[in-house]
PDB file of N, CA and C in Angstrom:
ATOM      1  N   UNK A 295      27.512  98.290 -25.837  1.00  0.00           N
ATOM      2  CA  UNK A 295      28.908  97.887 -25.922  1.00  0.00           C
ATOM      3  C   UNK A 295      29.026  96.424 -25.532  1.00  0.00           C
ATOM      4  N   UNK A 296      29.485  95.454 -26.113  1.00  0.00           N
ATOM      5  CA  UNK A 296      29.889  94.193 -26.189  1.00  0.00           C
ATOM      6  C   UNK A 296      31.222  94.704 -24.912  1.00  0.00           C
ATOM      7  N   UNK A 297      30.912  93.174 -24.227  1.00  0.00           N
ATOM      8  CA  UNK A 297      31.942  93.387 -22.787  1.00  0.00           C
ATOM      9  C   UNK A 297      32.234  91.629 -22.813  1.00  0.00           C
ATOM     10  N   UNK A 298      33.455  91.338 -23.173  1.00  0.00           N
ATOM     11  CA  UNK A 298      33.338  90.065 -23.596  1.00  0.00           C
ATOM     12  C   UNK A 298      33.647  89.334 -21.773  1.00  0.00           C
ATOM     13  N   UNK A 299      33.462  88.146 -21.256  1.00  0.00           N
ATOM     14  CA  UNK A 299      33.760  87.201 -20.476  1.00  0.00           C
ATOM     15  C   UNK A 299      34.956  86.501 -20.541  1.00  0.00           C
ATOM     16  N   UNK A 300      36.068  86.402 -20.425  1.00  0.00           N
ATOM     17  CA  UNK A 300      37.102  85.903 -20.802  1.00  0.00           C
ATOM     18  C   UNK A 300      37.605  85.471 -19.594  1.00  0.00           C
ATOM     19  N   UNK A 301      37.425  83.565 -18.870  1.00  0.00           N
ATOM     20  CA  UNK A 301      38.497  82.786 -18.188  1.00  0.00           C
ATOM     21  C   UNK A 301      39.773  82.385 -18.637  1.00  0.00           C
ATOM     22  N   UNK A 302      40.382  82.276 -17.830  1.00  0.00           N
ATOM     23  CA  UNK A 302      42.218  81.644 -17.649  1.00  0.00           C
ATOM     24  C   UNK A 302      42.434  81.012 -17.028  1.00  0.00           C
ATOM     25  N   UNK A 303      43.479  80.355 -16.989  1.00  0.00           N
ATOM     26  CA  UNK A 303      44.128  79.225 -16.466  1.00  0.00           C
ATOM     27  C   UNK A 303      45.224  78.797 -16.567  1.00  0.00           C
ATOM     28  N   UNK A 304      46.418  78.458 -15.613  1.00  0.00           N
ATOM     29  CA  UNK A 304      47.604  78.238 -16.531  1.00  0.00           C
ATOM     30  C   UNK A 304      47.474  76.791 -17.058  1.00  0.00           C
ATOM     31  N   UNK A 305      48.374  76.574 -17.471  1.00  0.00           N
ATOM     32  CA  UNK A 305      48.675  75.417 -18.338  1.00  0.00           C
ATOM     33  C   UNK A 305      49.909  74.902 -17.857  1.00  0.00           C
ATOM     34  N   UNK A 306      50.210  73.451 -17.464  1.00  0.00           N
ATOM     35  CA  UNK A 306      51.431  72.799 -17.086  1.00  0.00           C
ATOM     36  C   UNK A 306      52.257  72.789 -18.222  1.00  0.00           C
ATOM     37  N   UNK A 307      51.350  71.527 -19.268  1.00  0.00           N
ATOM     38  CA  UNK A 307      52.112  71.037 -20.494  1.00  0.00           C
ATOM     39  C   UNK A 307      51.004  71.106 -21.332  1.00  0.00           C
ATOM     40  N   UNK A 308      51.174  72.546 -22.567  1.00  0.00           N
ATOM     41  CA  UNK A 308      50.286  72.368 -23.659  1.00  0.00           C
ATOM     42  C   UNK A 308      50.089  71.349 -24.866  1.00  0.00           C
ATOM     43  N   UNK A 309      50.936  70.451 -24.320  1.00  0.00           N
ATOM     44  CA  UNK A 309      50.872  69.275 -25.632  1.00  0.00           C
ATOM     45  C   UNK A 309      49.522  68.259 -25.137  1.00  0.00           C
ATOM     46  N   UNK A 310      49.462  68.032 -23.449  1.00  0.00           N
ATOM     47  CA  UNK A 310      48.545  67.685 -22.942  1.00  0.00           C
ATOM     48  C   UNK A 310      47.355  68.095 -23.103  1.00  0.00           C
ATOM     49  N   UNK A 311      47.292  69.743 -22.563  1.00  0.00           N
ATOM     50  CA  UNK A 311      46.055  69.986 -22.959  1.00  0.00           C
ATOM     51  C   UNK A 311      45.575  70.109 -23.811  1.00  0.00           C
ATOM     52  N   UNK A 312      45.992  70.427 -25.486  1.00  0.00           N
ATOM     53  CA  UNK A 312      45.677  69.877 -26.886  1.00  0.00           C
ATOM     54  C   UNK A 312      44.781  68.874 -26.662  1.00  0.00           C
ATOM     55  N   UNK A 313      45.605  67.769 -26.712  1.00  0.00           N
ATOM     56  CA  UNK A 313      45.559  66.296 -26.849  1.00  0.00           C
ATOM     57  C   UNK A 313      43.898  66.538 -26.081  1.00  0.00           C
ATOM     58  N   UNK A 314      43.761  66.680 -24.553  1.00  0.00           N
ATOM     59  CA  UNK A 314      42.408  66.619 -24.001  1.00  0.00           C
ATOM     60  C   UNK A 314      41.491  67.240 -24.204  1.00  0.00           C
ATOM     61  N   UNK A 315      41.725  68.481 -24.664  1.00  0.00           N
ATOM     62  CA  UNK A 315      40.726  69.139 -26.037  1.00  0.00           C
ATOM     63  C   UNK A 315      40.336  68.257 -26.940  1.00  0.00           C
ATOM     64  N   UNK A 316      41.193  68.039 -27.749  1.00  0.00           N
ATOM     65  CA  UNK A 316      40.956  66.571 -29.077  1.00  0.00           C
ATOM     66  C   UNK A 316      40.126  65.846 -28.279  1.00  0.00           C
ATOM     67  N   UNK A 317      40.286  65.094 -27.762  1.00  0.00           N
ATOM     68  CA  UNK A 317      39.861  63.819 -26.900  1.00  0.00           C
ATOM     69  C   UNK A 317      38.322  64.427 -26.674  1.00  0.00           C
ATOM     70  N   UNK A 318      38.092  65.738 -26.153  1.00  0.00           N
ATOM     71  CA  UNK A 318      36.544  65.808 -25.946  1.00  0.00           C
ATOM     72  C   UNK A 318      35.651  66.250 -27.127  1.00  0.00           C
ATOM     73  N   UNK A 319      36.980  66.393 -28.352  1.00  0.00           N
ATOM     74  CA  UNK A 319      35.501  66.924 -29.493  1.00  0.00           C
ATOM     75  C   UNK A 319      35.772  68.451 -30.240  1.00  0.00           C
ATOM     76  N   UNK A 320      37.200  68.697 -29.914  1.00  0.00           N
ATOM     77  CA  UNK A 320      37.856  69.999 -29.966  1.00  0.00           C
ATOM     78  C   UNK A 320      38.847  70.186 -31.390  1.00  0.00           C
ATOM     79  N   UNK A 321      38.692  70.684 -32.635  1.00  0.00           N
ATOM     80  CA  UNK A 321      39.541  70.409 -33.390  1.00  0.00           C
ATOM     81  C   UNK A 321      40.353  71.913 -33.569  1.00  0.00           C
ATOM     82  N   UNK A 322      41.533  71.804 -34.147  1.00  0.00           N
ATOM     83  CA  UNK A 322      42.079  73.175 -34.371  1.00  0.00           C
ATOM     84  C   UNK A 322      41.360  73.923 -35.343  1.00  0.00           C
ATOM     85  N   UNK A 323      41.706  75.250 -34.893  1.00  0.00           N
ATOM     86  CA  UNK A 323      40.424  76.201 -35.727  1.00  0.00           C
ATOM     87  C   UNK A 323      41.754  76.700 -36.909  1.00  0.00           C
ATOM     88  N   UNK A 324      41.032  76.922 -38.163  1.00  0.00           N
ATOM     89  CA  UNK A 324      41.619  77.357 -39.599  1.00  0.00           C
ATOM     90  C   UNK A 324      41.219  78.568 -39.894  1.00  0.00           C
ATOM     91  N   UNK A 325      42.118  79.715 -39.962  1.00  0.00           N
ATOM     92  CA  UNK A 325      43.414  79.167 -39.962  1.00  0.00           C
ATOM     93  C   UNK A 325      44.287  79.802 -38.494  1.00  0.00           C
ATOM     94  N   UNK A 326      45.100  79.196 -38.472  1.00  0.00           N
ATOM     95  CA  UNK A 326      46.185  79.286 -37.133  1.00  0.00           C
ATOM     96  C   UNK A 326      46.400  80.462 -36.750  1.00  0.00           C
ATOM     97  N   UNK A 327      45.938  81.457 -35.577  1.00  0.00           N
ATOM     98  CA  UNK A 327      46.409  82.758 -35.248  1.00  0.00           C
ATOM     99  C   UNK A 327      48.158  82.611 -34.631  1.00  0.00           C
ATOM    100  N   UNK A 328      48.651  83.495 -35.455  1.00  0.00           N
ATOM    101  CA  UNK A 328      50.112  83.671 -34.870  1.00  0.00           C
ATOM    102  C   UNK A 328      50.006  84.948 -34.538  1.00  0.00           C
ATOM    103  N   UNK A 329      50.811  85.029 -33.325  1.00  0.00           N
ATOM    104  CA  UNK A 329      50.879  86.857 -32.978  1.00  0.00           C
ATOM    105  C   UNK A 329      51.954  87.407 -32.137  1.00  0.00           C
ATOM    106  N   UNK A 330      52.959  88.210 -31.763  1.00  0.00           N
ATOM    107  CA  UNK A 330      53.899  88.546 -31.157  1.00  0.00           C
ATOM    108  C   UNK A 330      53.091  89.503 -30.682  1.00  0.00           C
ATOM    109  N   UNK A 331      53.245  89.445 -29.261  1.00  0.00           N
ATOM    110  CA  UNK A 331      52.425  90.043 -27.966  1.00  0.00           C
ATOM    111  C   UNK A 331      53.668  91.264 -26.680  1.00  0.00           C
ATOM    112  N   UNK A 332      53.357  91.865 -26.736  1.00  0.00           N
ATOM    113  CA  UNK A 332      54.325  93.043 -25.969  1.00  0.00           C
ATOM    114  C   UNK A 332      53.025  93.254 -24.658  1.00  0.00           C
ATOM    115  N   UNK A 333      53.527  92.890 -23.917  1.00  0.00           N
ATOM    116  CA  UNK A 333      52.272  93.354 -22.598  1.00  0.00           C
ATOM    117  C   UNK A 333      52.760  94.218 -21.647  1.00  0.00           C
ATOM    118  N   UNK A 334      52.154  95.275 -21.558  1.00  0.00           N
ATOM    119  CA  UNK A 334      52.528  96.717 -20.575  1.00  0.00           C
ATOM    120  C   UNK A 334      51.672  96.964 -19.648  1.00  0.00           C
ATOM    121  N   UNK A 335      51.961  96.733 -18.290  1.00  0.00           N
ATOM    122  CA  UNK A 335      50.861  97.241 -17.205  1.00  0.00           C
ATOM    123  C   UNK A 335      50.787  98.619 -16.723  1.00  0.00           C
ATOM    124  N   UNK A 336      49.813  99.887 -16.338  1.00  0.00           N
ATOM    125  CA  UNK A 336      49.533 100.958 -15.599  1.00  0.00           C
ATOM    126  C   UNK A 336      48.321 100.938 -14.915  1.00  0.00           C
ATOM    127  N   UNK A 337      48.640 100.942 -13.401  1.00  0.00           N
ATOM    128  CA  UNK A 337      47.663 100.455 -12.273  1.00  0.00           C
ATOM    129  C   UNK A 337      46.653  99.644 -13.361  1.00  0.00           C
ATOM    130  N   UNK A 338      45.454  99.641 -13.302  1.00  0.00           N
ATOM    131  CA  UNK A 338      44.916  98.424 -13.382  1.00  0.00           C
ATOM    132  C   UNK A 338      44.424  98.266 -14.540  1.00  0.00           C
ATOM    133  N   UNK A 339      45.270  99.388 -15.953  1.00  0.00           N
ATOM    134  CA  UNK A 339      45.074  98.724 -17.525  1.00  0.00           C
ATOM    135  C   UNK A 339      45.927  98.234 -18.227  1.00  0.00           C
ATOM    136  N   UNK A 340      45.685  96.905 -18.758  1.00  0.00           N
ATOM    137  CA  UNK A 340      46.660  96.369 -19.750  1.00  0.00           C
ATOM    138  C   UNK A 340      46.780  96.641 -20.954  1.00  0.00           C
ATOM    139  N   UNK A 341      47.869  96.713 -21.716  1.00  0.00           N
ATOM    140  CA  UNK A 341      47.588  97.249 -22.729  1.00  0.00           C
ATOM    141  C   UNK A 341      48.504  95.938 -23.305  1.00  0.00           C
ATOM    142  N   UNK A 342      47.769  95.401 -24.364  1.00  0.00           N
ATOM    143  CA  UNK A 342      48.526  94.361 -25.316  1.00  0.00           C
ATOM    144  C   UNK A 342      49.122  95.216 -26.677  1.00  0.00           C
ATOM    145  N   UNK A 343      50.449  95.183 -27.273  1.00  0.00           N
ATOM    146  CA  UNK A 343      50.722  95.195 -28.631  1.00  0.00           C
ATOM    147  C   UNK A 343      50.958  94.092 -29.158  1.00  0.00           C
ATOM    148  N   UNK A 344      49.953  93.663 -30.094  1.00  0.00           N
ATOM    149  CA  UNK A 344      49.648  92.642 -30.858  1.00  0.00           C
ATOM    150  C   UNK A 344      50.229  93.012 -32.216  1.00  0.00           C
ATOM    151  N   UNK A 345      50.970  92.061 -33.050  1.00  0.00           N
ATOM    152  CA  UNK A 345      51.675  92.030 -34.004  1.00  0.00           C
ATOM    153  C   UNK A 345      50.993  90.800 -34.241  1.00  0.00           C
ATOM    154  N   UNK A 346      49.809  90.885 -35.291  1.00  0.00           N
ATOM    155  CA  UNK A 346      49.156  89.554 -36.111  1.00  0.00           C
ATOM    156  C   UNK A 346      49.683  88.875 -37.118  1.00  0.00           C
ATOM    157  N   UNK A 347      50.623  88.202 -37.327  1.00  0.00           N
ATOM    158  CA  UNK A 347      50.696  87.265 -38.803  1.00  0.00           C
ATOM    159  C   UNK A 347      49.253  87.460 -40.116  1.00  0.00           C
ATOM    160  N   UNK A 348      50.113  88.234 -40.847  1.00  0.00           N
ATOM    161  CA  UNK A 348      48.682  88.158 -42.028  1.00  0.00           C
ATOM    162  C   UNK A 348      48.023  89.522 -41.679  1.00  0.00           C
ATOM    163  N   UNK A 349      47.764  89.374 -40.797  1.00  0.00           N
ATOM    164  CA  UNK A 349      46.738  91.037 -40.329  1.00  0.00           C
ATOM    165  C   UNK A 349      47.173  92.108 -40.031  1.00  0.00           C
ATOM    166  N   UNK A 350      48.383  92.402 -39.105  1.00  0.00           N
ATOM    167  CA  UNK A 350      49.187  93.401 -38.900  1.00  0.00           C
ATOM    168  C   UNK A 350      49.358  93.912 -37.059  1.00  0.00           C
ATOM    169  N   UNK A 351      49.082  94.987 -36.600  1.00  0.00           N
ATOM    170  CA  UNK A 351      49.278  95.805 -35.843  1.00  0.00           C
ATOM    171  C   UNK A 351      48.336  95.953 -35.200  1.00  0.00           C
ATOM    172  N   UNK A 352      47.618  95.826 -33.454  1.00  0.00           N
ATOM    173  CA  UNK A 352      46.804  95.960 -32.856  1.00  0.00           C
ATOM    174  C   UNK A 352      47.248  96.410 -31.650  1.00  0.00           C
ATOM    175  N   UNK A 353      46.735  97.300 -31.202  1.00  0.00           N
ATOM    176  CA  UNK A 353      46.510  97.624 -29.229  1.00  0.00           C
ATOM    177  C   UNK A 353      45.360  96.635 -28.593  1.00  0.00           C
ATOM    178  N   UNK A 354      45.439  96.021 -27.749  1.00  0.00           N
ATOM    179  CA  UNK A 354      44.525  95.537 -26.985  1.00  0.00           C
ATOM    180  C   UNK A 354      44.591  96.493 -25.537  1.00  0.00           C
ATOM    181  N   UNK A 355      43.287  96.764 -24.973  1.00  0.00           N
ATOM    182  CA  UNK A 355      43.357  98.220 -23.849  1.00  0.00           C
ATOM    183  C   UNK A 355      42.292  96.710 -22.967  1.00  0.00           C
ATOM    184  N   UNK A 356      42.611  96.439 -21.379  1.00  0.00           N
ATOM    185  CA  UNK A 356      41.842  95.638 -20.564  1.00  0.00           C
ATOM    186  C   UNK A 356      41.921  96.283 -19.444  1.00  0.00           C
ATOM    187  N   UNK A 357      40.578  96.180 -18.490  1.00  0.00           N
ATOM    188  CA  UNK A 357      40.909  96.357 -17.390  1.00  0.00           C
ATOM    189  C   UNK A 357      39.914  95.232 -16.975  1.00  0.00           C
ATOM    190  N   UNK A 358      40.486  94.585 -15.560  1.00  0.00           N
ATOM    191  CA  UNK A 358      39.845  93.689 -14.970  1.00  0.00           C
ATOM    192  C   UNK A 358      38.537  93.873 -14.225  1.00  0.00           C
ATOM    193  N   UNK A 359      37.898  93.451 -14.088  1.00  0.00           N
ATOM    194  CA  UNK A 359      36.257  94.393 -13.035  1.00  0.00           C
ATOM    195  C   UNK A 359      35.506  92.828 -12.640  1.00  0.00           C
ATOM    196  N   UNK A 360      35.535  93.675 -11.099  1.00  0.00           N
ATOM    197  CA  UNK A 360      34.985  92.338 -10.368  1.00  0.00           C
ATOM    198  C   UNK A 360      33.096  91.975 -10.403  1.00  0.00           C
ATOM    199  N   UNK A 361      32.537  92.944 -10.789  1.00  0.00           N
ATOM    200  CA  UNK A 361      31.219  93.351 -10.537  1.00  0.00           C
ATOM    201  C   UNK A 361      30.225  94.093 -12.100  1.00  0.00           C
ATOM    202  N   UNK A 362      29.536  93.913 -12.396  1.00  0.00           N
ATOM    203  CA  UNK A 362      28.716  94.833 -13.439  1.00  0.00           C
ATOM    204  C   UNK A 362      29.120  96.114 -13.758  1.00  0.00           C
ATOM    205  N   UNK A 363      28.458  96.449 -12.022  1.00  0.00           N
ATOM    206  CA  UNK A 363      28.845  97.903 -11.690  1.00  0.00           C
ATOM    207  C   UNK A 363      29.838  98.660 -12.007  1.00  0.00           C
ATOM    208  N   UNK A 364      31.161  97.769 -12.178  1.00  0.00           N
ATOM    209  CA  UNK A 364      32.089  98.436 -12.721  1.00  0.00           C
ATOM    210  C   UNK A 364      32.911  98.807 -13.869  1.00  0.00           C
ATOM    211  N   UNK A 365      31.617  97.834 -15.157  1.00  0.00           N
ATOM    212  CA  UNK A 365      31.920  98.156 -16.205  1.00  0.00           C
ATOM    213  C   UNK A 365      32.355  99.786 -16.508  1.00  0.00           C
ATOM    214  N   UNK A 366      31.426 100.153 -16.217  1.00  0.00           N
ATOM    215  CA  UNK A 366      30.855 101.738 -17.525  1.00  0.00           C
ATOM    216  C   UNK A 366      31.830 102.441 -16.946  1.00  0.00           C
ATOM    217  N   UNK A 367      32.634 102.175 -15.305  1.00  0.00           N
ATOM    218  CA  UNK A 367      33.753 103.177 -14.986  1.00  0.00           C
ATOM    219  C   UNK A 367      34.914 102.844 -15.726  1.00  0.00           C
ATOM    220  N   UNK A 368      34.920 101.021 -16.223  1.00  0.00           N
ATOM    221  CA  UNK A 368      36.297 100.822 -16.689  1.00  0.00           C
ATOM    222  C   UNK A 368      36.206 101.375 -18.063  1.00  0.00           C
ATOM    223  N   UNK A 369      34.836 101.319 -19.031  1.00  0.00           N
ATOM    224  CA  UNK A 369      34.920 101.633 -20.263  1.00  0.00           C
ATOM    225  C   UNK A 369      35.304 102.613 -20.504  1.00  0.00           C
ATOM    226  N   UNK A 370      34.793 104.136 -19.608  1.00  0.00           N
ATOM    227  CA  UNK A 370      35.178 105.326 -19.510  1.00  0.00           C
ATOM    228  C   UNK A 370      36.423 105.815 -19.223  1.00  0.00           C
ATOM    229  N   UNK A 371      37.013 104.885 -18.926  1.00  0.00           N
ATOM    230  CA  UNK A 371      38.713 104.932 -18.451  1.00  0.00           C
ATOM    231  C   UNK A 371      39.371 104.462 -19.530  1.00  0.00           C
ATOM    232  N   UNK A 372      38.898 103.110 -20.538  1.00  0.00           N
ATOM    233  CA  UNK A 372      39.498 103.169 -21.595  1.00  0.00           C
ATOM    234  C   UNK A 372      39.114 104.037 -22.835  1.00  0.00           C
ATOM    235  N   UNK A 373      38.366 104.750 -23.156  1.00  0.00           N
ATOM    236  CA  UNK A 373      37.629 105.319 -23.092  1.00  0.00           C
ATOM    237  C   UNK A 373      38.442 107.091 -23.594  1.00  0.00           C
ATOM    238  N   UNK A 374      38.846 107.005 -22.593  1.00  0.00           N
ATOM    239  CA  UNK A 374      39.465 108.329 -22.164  1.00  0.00           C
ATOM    240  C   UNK A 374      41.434 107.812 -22.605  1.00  0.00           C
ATOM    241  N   UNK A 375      41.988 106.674 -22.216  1.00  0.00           N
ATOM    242  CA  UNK A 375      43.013 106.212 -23.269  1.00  0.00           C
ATOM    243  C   UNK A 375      42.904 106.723 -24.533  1.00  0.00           C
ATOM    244  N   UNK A 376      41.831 106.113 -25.176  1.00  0.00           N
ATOM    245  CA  UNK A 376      41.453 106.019 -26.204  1.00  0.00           C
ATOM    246  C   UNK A 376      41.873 107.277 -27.254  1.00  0.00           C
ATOM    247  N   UNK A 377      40.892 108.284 -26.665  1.00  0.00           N
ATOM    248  CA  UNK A 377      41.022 109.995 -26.575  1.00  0.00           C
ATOM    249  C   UNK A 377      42.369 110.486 -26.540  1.00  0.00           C
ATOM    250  N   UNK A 378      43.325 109.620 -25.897  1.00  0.00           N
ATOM    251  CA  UNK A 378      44.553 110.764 -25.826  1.00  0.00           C
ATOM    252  C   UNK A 378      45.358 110.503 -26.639  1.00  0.00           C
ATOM    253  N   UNK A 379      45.290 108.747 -27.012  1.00  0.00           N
ATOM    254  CA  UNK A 379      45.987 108.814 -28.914  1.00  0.00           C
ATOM    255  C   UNK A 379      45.474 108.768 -29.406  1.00  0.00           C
ATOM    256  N   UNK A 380      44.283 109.617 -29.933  1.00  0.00           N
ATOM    257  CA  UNK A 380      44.028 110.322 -30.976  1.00  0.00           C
ATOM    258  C   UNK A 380      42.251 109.490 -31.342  1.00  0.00           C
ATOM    259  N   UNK A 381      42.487 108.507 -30.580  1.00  0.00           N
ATOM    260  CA  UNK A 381      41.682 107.626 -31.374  1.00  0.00           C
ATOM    261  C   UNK A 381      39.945 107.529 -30.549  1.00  0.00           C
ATOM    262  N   UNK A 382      38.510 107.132 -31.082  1.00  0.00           N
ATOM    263  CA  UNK A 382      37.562 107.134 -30.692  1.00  0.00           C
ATOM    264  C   UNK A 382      36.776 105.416 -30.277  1.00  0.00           C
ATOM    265  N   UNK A 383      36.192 105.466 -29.312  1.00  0.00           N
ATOM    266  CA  UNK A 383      35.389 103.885 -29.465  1.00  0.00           C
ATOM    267  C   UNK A 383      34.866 103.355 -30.405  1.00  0.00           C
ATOM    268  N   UNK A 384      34.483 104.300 -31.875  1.00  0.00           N
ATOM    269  CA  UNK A 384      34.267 103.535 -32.821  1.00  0.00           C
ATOM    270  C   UNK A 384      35.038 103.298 -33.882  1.00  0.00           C
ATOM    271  N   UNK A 385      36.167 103.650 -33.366  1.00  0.00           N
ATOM    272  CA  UNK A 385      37.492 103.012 -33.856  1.00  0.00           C
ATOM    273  C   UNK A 385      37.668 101.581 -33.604  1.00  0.00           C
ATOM    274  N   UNK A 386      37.527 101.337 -32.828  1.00  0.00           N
ATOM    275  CA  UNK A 386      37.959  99.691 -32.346  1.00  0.00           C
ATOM    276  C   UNK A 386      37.350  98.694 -33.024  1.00  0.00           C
ATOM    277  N   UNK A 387      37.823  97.383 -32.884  1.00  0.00           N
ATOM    278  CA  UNK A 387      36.572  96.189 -33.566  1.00  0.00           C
ATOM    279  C   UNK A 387      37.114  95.521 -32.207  1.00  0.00           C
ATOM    280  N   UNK A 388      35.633  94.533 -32.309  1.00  0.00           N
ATOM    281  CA  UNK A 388      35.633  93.568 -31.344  1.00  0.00           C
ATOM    282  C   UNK A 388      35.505  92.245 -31.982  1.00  0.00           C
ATOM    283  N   UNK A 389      35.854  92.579 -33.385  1.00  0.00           N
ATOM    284  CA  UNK A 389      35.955  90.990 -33.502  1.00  0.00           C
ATOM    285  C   UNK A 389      37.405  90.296 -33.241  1.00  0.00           C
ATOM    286  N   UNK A 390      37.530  88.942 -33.342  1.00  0.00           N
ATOM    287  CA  UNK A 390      38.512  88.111 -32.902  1.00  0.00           C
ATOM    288  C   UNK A 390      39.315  88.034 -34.202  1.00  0.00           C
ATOM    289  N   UNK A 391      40.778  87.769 -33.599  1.00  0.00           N
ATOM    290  CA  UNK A 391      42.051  87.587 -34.536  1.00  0.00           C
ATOM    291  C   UNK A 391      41.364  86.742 -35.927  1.00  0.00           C
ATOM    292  N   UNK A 392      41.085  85.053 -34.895  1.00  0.00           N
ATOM    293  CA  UNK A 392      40.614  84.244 -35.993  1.00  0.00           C
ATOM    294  C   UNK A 392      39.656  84.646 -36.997  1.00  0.00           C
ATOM    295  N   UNK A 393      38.463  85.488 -36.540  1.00  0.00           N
ATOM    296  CA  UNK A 393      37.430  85.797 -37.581  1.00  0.00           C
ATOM    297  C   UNK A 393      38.289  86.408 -38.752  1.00  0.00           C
ATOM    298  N   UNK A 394      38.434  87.453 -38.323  1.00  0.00           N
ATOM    299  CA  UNK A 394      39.189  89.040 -39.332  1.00  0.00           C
ATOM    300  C   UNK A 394      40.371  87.933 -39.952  1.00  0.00           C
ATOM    301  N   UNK A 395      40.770  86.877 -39.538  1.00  0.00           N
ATOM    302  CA  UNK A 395      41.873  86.285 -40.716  1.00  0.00           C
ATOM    303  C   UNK A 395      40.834  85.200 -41.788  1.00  0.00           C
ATOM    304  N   UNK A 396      39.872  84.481 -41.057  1.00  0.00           N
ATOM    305  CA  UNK A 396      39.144  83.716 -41.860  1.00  0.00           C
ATOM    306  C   UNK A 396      38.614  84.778 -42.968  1.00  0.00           C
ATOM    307  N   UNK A 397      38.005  86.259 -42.837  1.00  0.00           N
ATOM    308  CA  UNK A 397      37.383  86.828 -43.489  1.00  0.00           C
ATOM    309  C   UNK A 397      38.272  87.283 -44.944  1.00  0.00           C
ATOM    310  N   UNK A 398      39.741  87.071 -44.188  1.00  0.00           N
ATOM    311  CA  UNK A 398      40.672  87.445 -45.313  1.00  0.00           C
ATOM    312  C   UNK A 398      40.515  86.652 -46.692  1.00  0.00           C
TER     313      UNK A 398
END
């Protein structure tokens, strides 16, 4: 199972940080992900509804984990989400908005 790494950060003024992206070598990626995002918390899973421009309708299921160790309990927890609407782990894709629209 792919367990992706994903940092954050807020952002003051995104026109800035653009711009200092550009500045180090950073160009906008083609084509532009647009998406209307609904975010719902229960103790410690997030669940994104993603509404993609072009692509359509997605759940995003996260849980945060401080350690390795605690992958395979969080996977099994989404896992078990998964299971109760209806749906299986090889249901899901892990590819990114941008790919699945470039592929379009």
């Amino acid at each position: 199972r792919n367990i992706q790494r994903e940092l954050q950060t807020g952002v003051e003024d995104g026109t800035i940080c653009k711009n200092i992206l550009q500045a180090i070598g950073y160009a906008p990626a083609a084509p532009e992900v647009i998406k209307d995002r609904t975010m719902l918390q229960n103790g410690s899973v997030t669940a994104c509804l993603d509404y993609v421009h072009g692509l359509g309708e997605f759940l995003e299921l996260e849980i945060l984990v401080r350690s390795d160790e605690e992958k395979g309990a969080a996977l099994a927890q989404i896992e078990s989400i998964l299971n109760n609407l209806g749906y299986q782990i090889s249901d899901t894709v892990r590819t990114s908005y941008l790919s699945m629209l470039q592929k379009k």
